[in-house]
Coordinates of C-alpha atoms (C1' of nucleotides) in Angstrom, one line a residue:
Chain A
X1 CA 0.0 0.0 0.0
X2 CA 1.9 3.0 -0.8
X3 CA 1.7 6.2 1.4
X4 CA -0.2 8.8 0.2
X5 CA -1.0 12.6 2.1
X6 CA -4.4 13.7 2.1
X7 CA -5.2 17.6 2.1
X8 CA -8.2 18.0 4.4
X9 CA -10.0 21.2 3.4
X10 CA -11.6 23.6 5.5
X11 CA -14.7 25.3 5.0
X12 CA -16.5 27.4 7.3
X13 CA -19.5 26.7 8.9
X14 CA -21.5 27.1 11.9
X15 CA -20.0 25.8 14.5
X16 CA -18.4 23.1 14.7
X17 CA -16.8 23.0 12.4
X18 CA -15.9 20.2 9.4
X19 CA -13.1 18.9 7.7
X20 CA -13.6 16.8 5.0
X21 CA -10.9 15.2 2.6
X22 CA -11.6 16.2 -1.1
X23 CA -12.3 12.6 -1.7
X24 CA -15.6 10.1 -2.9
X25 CA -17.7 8.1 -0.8
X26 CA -17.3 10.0 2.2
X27 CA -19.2 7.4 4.1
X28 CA -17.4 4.5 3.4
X29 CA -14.6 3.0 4.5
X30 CA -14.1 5.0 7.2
X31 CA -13.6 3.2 10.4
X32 CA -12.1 0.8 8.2
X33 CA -8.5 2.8 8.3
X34 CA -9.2 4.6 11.0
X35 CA -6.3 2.5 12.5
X36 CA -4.0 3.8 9.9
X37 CA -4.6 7.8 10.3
X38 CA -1.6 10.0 11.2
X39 CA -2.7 13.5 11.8
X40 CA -0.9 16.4 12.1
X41 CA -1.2 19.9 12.4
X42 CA 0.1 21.5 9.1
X43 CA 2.1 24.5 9.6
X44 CA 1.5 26.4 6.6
X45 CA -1.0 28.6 5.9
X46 CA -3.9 28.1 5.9
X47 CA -3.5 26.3 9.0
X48 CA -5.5 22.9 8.5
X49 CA -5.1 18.9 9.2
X50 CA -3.3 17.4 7.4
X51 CA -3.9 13.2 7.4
X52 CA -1.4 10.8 5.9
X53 CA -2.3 7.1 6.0
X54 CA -0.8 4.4 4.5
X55 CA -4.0 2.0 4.4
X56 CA -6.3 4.7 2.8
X57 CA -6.9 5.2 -0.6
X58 CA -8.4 8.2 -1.9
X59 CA -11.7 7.0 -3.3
X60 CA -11.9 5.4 0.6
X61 CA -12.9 8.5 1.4
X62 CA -12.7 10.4 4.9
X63 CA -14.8 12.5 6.8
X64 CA -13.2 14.8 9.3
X65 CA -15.2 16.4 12.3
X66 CA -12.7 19.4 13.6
X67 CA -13.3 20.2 17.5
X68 CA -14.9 23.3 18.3
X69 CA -11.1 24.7 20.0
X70 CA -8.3 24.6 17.6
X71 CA -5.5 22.8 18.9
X72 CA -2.9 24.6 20.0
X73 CA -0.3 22.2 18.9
X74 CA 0.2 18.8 17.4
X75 CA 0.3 17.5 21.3
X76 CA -2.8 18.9 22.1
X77 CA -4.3 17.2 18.8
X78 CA -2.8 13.7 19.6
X79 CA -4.4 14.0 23.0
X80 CA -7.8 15.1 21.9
X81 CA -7.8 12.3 18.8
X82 CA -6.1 9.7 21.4
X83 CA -8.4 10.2 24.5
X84 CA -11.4 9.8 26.9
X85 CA -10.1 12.9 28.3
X86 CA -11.9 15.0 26.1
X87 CA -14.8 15.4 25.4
X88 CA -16.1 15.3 21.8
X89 CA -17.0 19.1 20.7
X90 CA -19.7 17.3 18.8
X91 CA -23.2 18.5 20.1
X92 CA -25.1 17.1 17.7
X93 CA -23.1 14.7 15.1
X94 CA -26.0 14.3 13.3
X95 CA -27.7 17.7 12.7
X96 CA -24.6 17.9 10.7
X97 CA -24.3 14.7 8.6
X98 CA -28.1 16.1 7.8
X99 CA -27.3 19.5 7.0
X100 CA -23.5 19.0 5.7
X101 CA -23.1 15.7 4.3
X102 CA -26.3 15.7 2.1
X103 CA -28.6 12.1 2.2
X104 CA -25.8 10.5 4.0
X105 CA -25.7 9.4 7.6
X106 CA -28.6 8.8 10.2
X107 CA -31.2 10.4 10.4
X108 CA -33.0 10.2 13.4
X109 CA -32.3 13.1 16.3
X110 CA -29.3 12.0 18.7
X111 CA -27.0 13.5 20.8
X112 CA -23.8 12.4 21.5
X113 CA -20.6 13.4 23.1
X114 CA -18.2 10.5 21.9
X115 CA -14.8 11.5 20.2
X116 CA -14.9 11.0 16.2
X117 CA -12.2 9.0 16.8
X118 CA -13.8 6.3 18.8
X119 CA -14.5 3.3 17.4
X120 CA -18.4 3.7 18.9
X121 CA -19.3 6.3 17.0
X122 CA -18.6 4.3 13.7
X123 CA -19.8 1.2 15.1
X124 CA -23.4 2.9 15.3
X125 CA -23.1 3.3 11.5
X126 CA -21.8 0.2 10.4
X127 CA -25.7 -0.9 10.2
X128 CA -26.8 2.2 9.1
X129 CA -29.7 1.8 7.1
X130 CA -30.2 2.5 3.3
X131 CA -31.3 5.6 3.0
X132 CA -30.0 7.0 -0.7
X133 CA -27.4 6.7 -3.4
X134 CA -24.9 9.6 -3.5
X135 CA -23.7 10.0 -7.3
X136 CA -25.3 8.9 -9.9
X137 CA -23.2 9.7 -12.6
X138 CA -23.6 8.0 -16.1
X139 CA -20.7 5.7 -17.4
X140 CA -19.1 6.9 -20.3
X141 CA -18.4 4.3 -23.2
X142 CA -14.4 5.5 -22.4
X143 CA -14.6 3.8 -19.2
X144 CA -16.4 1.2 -20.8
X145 CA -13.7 0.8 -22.6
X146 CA -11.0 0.9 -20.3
X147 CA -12.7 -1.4 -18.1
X148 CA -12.8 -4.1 -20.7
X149 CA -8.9 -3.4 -21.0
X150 CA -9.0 -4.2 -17.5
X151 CA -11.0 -7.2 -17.0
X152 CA -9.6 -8.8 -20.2
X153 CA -5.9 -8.5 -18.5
X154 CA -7.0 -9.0 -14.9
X155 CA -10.1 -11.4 -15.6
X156 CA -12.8 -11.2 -13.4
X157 CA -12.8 -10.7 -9.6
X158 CA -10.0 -9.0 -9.4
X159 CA -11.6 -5.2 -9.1
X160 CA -9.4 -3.6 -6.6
X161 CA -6.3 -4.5 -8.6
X162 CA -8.5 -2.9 -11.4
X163 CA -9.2 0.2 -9.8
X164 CA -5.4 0.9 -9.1
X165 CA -4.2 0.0 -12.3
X166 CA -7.0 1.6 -14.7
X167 CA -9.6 3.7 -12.5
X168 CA -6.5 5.4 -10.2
X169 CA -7.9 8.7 -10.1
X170 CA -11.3 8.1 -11.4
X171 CA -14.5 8.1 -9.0
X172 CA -15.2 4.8 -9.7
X173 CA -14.7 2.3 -6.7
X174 CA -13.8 -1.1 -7.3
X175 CA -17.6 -2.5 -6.4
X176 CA -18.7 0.1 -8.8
X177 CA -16.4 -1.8 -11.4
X178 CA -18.3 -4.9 -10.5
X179 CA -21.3 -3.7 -10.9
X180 CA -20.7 -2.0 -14.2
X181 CA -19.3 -5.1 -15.6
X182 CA -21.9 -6.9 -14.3
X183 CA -24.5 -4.5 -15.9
X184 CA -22.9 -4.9 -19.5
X185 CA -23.0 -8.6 -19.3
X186 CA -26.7 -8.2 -18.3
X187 CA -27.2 -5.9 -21.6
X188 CA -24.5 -7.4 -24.2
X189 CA -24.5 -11.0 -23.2
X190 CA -27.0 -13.6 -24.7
X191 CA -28.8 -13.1 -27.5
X192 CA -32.2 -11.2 -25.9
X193 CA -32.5 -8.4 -27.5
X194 CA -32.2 -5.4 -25.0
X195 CA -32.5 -1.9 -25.1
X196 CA -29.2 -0.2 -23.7
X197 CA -29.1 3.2 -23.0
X198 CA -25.7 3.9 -23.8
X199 CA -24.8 3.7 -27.2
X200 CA -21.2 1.4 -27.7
X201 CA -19.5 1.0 -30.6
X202 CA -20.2 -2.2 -32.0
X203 CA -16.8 -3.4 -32.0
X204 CA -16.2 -3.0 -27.8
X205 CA -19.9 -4.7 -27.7
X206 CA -18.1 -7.4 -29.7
X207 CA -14.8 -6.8 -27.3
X208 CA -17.0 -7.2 -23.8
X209 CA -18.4 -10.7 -25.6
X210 CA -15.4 -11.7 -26.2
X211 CA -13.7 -11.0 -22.8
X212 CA -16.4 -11.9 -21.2
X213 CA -16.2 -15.3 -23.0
X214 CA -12.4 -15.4 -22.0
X215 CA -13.1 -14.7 -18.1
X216 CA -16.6 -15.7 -17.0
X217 CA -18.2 -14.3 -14.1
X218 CA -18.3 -14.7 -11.4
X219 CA -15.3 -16.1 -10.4
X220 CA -16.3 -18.1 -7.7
X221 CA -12.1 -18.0 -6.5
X222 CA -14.0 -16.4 -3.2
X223 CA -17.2 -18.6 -3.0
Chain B
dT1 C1' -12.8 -7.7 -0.7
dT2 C1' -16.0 -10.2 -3.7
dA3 C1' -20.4 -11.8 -5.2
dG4 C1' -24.8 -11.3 -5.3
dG5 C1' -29.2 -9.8 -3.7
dG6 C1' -31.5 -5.2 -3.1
dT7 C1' -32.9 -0.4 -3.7
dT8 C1' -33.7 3.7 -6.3
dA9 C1' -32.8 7.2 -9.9
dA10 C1' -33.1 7.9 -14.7
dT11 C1' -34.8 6.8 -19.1
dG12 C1' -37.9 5.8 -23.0
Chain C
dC1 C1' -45.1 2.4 -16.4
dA2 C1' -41.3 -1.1 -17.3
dT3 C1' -36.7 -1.5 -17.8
dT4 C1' -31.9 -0.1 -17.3
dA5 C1' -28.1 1.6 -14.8
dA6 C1' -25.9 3.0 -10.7
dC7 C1' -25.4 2.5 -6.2
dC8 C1' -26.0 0.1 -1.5
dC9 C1' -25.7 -3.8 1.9
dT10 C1' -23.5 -7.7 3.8
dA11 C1' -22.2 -12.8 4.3
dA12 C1' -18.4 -15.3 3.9

DNA sequence: TTAGGGTTAATG
DNA sequence: CATTAACCCTAA
């Protein structure tokens, strides 16, 4: 996993304040690298957080709730992030997934002094309910395109190695791959005639038949 | 993390 | 309204 510094942004709000990462999926994989987090208090200006993990990846995504008194100094921050001894500035952690994080997060009223750092206040969204899809942006046949490239050299089942190698940068998670090859096999495979609403050339409808010939899914490697 | 069942937004 | 596509949830 290589290491890779995550600018946290800073946008003003009513306090308390928010720091989010400039990154997708905010809600996911959170508490999953929590573990991995290094903060530090960056020393340029604008003075901000500044988080380096090494288990994160970008599209990961992070969501950063800045206490209400800015830390002094990088001690005073590892104290606050390590400890019981503070108290979470958080009045009301969910007025602001409401109001700041659009349709993500709970949604029913509760108050809670708990650090963002502890593990309970993630644990209470591991089962979060479904509630509504964040993006819904449209595939373009270019990433169609490069993912066939991808699954025809990394066959199926192998999306996060996908994701690094052909999606890097792009919003696209690795599930998202899944599910988008899984939706072109849906439209291009078989012989039922289906009405697609993206419009592929008829050569990369022939590729995707191909390749998906080549490396059938699922691959059942984890069944 | 993957596979696969589910949900929901967009589309025709 | 029926279908498609994108996204969510979660067992294993």
């Amino acid at each position: 996993m290589e290491q890779q510094a995550i600018e946290i942004y800073r946008q003003p709000l009513e306090e308390p304040e928010l720091f989010w990462a400039p990154i997708e999926q905010a809600e996911q994989g959170l508490y999953g690298f929590l573990g991995d987090l290094q903060l530090s208090v960056a020393s340029g200006s604008p003075r901000g957080l500044q988080i380096e993990n090494s288990g994160a990846r970008v599209e990961d995504g992070v969501l950063i709730l800045q206490l209400l008194e800015e830390p002094q100094d990088e001690a005073n921050l590892n104290d606050w992030l390590s400890g019981d001894l503070h108290p979470s500035p958080l009045l009301d952690t969910n007025a602001h997934y409401q109001t700041k994080c659009r349709r993500s997060g709970r949604r029913g009223t509760r108050k809670r002094r708990t650090s963002p750092w502890n593990p309970m206040f993630f644990e209470s969204r591991v089962s979060r309910e479904y509630t509504s899809r964040k993006n819904n942006s449209r595939w373009t046949a270019k990433e169609v395109e490069i993912l066939v490239q991808g699954v025809s050299k990394f066959g199926v089942g192998r999306w996060v190695m996908l994701k690094r190698q052909f999606f890097k940068t792009s919003i696209r998670t690795s599930v998202n791959l899944k599910d988008k090859w899984r939706n072109l096999l849906k439209a291009y495979q078989g012989n039922s005639q289906k009405t697609t609403q993206l419009y592929l050339e008829p050569s990369l409808v022939e590729q995707i038949r191909k390749v998906a010939e080549k490396h059938p899914y699922p691959n059942k490697r984890h069944k």
